[in-house]
Short mmCIF file of C-alpha atoms in Angstrom, two decimals:
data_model
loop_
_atom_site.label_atom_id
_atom_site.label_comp_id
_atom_site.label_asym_id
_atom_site.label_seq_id
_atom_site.Cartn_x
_atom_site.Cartn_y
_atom_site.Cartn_z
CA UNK A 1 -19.99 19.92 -21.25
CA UNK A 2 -21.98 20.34 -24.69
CA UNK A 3 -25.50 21.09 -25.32
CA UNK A 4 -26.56 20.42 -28.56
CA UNK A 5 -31.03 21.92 -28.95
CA UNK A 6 -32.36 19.78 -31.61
CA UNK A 7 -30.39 16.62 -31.31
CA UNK A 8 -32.29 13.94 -31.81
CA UNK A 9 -32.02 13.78 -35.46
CA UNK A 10 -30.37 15.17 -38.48
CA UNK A 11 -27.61 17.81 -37.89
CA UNK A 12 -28.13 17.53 -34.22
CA UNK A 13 -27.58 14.31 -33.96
CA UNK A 14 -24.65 14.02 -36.26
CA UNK A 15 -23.40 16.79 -33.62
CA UNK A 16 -24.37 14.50 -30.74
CA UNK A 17 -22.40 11.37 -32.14
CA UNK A 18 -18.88 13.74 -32.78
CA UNK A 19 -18.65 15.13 -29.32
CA UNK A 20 -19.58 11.58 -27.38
CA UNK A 21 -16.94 10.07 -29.83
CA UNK A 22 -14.48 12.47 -28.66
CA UNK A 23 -15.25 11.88 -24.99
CA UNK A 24 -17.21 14.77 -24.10
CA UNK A 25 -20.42 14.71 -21.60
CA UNK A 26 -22.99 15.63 -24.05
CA UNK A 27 -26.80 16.51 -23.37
CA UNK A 28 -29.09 17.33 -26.30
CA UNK A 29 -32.93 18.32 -26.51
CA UNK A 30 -35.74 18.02 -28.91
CA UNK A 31 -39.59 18.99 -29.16
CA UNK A 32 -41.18 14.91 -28.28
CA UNK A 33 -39.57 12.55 -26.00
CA UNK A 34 -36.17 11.61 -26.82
CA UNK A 35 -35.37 8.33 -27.49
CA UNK A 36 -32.23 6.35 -25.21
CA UNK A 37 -29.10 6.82 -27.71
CA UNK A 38 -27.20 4.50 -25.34
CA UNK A 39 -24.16 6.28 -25.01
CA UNK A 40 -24.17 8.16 -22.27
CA UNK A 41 -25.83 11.39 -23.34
CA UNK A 42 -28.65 13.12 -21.89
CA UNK A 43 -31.91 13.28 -23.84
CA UNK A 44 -33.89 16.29 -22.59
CA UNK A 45 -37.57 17.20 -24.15
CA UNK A 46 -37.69 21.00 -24.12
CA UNK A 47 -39.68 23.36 -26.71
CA UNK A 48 -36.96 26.07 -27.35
CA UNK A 49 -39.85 28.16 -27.41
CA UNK A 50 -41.02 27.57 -24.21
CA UNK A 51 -38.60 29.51 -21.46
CA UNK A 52 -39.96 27.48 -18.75
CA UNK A 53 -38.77 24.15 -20.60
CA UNK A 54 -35.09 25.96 -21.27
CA UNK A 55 -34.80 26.33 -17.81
CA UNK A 56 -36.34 22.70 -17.01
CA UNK A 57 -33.42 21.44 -19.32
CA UNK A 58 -30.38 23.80 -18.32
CA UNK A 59 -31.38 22.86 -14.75
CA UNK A 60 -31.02 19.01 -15.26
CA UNK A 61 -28.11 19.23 -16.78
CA UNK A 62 -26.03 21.61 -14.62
CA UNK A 63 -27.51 18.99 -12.45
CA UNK A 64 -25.72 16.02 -13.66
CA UNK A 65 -22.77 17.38 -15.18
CA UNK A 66 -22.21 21.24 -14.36
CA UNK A 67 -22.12 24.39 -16.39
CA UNK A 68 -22.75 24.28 -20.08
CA UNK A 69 -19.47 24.99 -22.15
CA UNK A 70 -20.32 24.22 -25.42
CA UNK A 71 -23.77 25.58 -26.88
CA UNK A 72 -24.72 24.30 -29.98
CA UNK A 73 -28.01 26.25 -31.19
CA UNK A 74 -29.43 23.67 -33.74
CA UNK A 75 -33.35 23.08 -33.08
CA UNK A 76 -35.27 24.76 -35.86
CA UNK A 77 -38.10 24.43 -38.22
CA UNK A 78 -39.42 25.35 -41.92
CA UNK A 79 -43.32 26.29 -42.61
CA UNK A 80 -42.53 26.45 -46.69
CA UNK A 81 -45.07 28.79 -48.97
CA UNK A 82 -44.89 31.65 -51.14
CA UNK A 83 -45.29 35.04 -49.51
CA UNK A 84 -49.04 35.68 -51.01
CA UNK A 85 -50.08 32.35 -48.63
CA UNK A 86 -48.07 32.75 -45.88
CA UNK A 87 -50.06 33.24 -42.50
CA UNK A 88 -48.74 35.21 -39.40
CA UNK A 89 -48.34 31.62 -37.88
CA UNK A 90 -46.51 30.20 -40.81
CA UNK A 91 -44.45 33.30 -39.87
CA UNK A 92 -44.23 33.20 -36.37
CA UNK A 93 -43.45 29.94 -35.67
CA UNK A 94 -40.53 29.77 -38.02
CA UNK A 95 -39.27 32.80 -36.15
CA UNK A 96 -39.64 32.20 -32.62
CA UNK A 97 -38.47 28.37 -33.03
CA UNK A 98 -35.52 29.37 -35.09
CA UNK A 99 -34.12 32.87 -34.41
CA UNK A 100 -36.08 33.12 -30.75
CA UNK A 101 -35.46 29.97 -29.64
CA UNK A 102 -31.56 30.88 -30.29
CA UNK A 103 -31.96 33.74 -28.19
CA UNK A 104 -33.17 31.89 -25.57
CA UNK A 105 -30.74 29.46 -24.91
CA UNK A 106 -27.54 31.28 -25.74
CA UNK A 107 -29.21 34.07 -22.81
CA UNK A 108 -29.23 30.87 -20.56
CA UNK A 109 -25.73 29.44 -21.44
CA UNK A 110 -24.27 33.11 -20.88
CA UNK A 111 -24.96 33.57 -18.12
CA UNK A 112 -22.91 30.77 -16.54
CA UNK A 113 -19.68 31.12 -19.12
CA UNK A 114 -19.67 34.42 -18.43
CA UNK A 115 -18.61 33.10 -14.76
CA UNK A 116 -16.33 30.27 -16.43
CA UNK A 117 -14.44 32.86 -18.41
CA UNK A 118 -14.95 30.80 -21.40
CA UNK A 119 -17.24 29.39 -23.59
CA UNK A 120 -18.18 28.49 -27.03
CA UNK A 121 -21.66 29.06 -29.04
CA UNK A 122 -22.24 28.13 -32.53
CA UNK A 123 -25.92 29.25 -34.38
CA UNK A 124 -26.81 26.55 -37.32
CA UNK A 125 -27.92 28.64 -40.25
CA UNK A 126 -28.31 28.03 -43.34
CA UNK A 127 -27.02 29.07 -46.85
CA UNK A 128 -30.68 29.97 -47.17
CA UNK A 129 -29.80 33.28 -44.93
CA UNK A 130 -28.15 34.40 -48.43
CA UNK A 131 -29.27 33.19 -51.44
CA UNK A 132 -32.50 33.47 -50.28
CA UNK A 133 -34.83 30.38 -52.16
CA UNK A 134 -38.51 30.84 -53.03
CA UNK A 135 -41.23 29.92 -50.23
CA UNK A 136 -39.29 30.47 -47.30
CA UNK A 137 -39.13 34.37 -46.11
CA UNK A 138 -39.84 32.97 -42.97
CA UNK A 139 -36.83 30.60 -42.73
CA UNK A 140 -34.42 32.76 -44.24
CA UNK A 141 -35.44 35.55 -41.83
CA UNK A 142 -34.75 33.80 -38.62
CA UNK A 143 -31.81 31.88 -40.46
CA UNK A 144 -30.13 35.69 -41.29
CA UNK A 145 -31.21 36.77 -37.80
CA UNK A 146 -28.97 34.64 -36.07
CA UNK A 147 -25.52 35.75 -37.84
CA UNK A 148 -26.64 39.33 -36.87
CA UNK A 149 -26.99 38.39 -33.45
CA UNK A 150 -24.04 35.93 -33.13
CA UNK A 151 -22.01 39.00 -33.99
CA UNK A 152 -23.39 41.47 -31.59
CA UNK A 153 -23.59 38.55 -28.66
CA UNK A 154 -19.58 37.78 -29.79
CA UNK A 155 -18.51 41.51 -29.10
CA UNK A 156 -20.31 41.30 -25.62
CA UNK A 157 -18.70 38.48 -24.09
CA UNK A 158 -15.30 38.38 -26.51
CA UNK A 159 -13.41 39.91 -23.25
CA UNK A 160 -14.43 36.53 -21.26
CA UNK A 161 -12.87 34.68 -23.90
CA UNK A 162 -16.23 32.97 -24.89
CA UNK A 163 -16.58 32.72 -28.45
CA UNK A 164 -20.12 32.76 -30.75
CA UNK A 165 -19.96 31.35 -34.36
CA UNK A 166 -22.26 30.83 -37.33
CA UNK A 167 -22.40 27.66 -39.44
CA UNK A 168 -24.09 27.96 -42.71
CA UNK A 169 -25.16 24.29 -44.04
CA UNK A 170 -26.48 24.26 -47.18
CA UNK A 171 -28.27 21.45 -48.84
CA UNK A 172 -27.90 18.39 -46.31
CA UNK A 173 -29.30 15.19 -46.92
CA UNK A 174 -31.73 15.20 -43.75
CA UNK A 175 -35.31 14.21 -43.55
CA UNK A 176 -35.99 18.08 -43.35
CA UNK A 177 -35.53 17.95 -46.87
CA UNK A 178 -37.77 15.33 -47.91
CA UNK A 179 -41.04 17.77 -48.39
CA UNK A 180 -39.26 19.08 -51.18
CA UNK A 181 -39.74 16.30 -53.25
CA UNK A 182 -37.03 14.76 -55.53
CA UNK A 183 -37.56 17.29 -58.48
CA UNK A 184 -37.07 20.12 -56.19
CA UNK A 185 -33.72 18.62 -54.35
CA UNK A 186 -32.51 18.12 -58.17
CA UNK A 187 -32.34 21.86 -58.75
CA UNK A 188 -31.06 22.80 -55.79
CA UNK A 189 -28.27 20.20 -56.37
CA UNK A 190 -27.36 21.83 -59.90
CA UNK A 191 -27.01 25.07 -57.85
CA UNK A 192 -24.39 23.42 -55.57
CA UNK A 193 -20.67 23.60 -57.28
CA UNK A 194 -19.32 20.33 -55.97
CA UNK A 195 -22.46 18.86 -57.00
CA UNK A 196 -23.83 16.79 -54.47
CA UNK A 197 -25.73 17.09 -51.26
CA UNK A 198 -23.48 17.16 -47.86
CA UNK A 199 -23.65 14.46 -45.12
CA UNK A 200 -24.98 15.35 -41.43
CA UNK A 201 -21.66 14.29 -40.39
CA UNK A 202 -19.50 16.95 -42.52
CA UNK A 203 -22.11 19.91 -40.76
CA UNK A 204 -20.66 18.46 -37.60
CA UNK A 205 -17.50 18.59 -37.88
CA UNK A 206 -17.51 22.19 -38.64
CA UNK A 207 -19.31 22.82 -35.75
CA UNK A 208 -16.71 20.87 -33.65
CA UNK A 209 -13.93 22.32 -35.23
CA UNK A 210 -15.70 26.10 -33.96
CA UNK A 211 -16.14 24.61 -30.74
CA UNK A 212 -12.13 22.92 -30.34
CA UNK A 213 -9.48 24.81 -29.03
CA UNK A 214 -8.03 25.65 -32.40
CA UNK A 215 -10.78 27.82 -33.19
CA UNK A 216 -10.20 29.89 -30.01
CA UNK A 217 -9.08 32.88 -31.88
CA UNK A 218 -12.26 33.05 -34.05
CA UNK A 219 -15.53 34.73 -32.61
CA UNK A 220 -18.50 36.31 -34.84
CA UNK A 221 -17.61 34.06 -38.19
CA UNK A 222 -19.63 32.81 -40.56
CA UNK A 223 -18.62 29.00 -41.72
CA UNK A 224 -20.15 27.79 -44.79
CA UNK A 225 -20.75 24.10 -45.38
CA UNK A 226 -22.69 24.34 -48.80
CA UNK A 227 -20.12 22.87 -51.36
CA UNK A 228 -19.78 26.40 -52.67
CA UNK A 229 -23.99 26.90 -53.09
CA UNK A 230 -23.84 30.38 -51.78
CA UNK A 231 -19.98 31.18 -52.07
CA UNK A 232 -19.15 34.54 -52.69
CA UNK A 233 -21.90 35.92 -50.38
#
């Protein structure tokens, strides 16, 4: 059973299409109302910021299909701006929806594969956790956050043979890029090697590869899907 927070669009929902294509049952969340996808998965609204709403949605869907297996820590946000005009709730947002939130449902899923005796969680990151781009401490913050705690949470549970990842996407063409403008997403394409932006759809199948049984011998990694953007680092 996969869980995918921040599915209804973009990464999440490239994530969401893989795993009902391969025949899992798949639930997903996101901040509003979900819309009816139509194939079979669960649409859950839940805040990842909210604990009561994490349990709301981990209870309705150990409800209807059982334990979560596969976690796929997705839902996330930017707040964009220069360090001299960035508030504390520019700051705190982007932190407690990103790296927080993260926290909060991988605590949740735990507990349960820890009873399976298995289990698989990958973080989205970003490339942004390395290179580090202008106007977004906050996001790169939270985004580094979660590869330090992937690791530590991988050593806990490595002996239940649950396994905790990192993917590191780097500039996707989503509509969380848009803000940018076209002159911005320019640049950051010349900084890209293969020189072009990647697809929703090649982010998820990275993330399904770390959650297949061929990746069962790989806990606390870091998987870059940046067409080279941050390689090296």
């Amino acid at each position: 059973m996969v869980l995918v927070t921040g599915g209804s669009r973009g990464i999440g929902a490239a994530c969401v299409t893989w795993f009902v294509a391969n025949g899992d049952r798949v639930a997903f969340t996101s901040r509003s109302e979900p819309a009816d996808r139509g194939d079979g998965s669960l649409g859950l609204r839940c805040d990842v910021g909210v604990p009561e709403q994490i349990e709301a949605a981990f209870g309705a869907v150990e409800e209807r299909f059982g334990p979560v297996e596969v976690l796929v820590s997705n839902a996330g946000v930017t707040r964009d701006t220069l360090l001299v005009r960035m508030g504390e709730e520019a700051w705190a947002e982007v932190i407690d929806t990103n790296l927080s939130g993260g926290y909060r449902v991988a605590r949740r899923a735990v507990s349960k594969m820890l009873r399976l005796h298995r289990g698989r969680i990958i973080f989205v990151s970003s490339v942004g956790a390395f290179i580090g781009l202008p106007g977004q401490a906050n996001y790169a913050a939270s985004k580094a956050g979660l590869v330090g705690m992937a690791r530590a949470i991988a050593r806990e549970v490595a002996s239940r043979a649950i396994t905790v990842n990192v993917v590191a996407p780097g500039l996707v063409a989503t509509d969380m890029i848009e803000p940018l403008g076209a002159e911005r997403i320019d640049q950051m394409r010349a900084m890209v090697p293969l020189g072009r932006t990647a697809t929703a759809e090649e982010v998820a199948e990275a993330v399904a590869f770390l959650a297949s049984d061929g990746a069962g011998y790989i806990t606390g990694a870091v998987l870059p899907v940046d067409g080279g953007m941050g390689m090296g680092l």
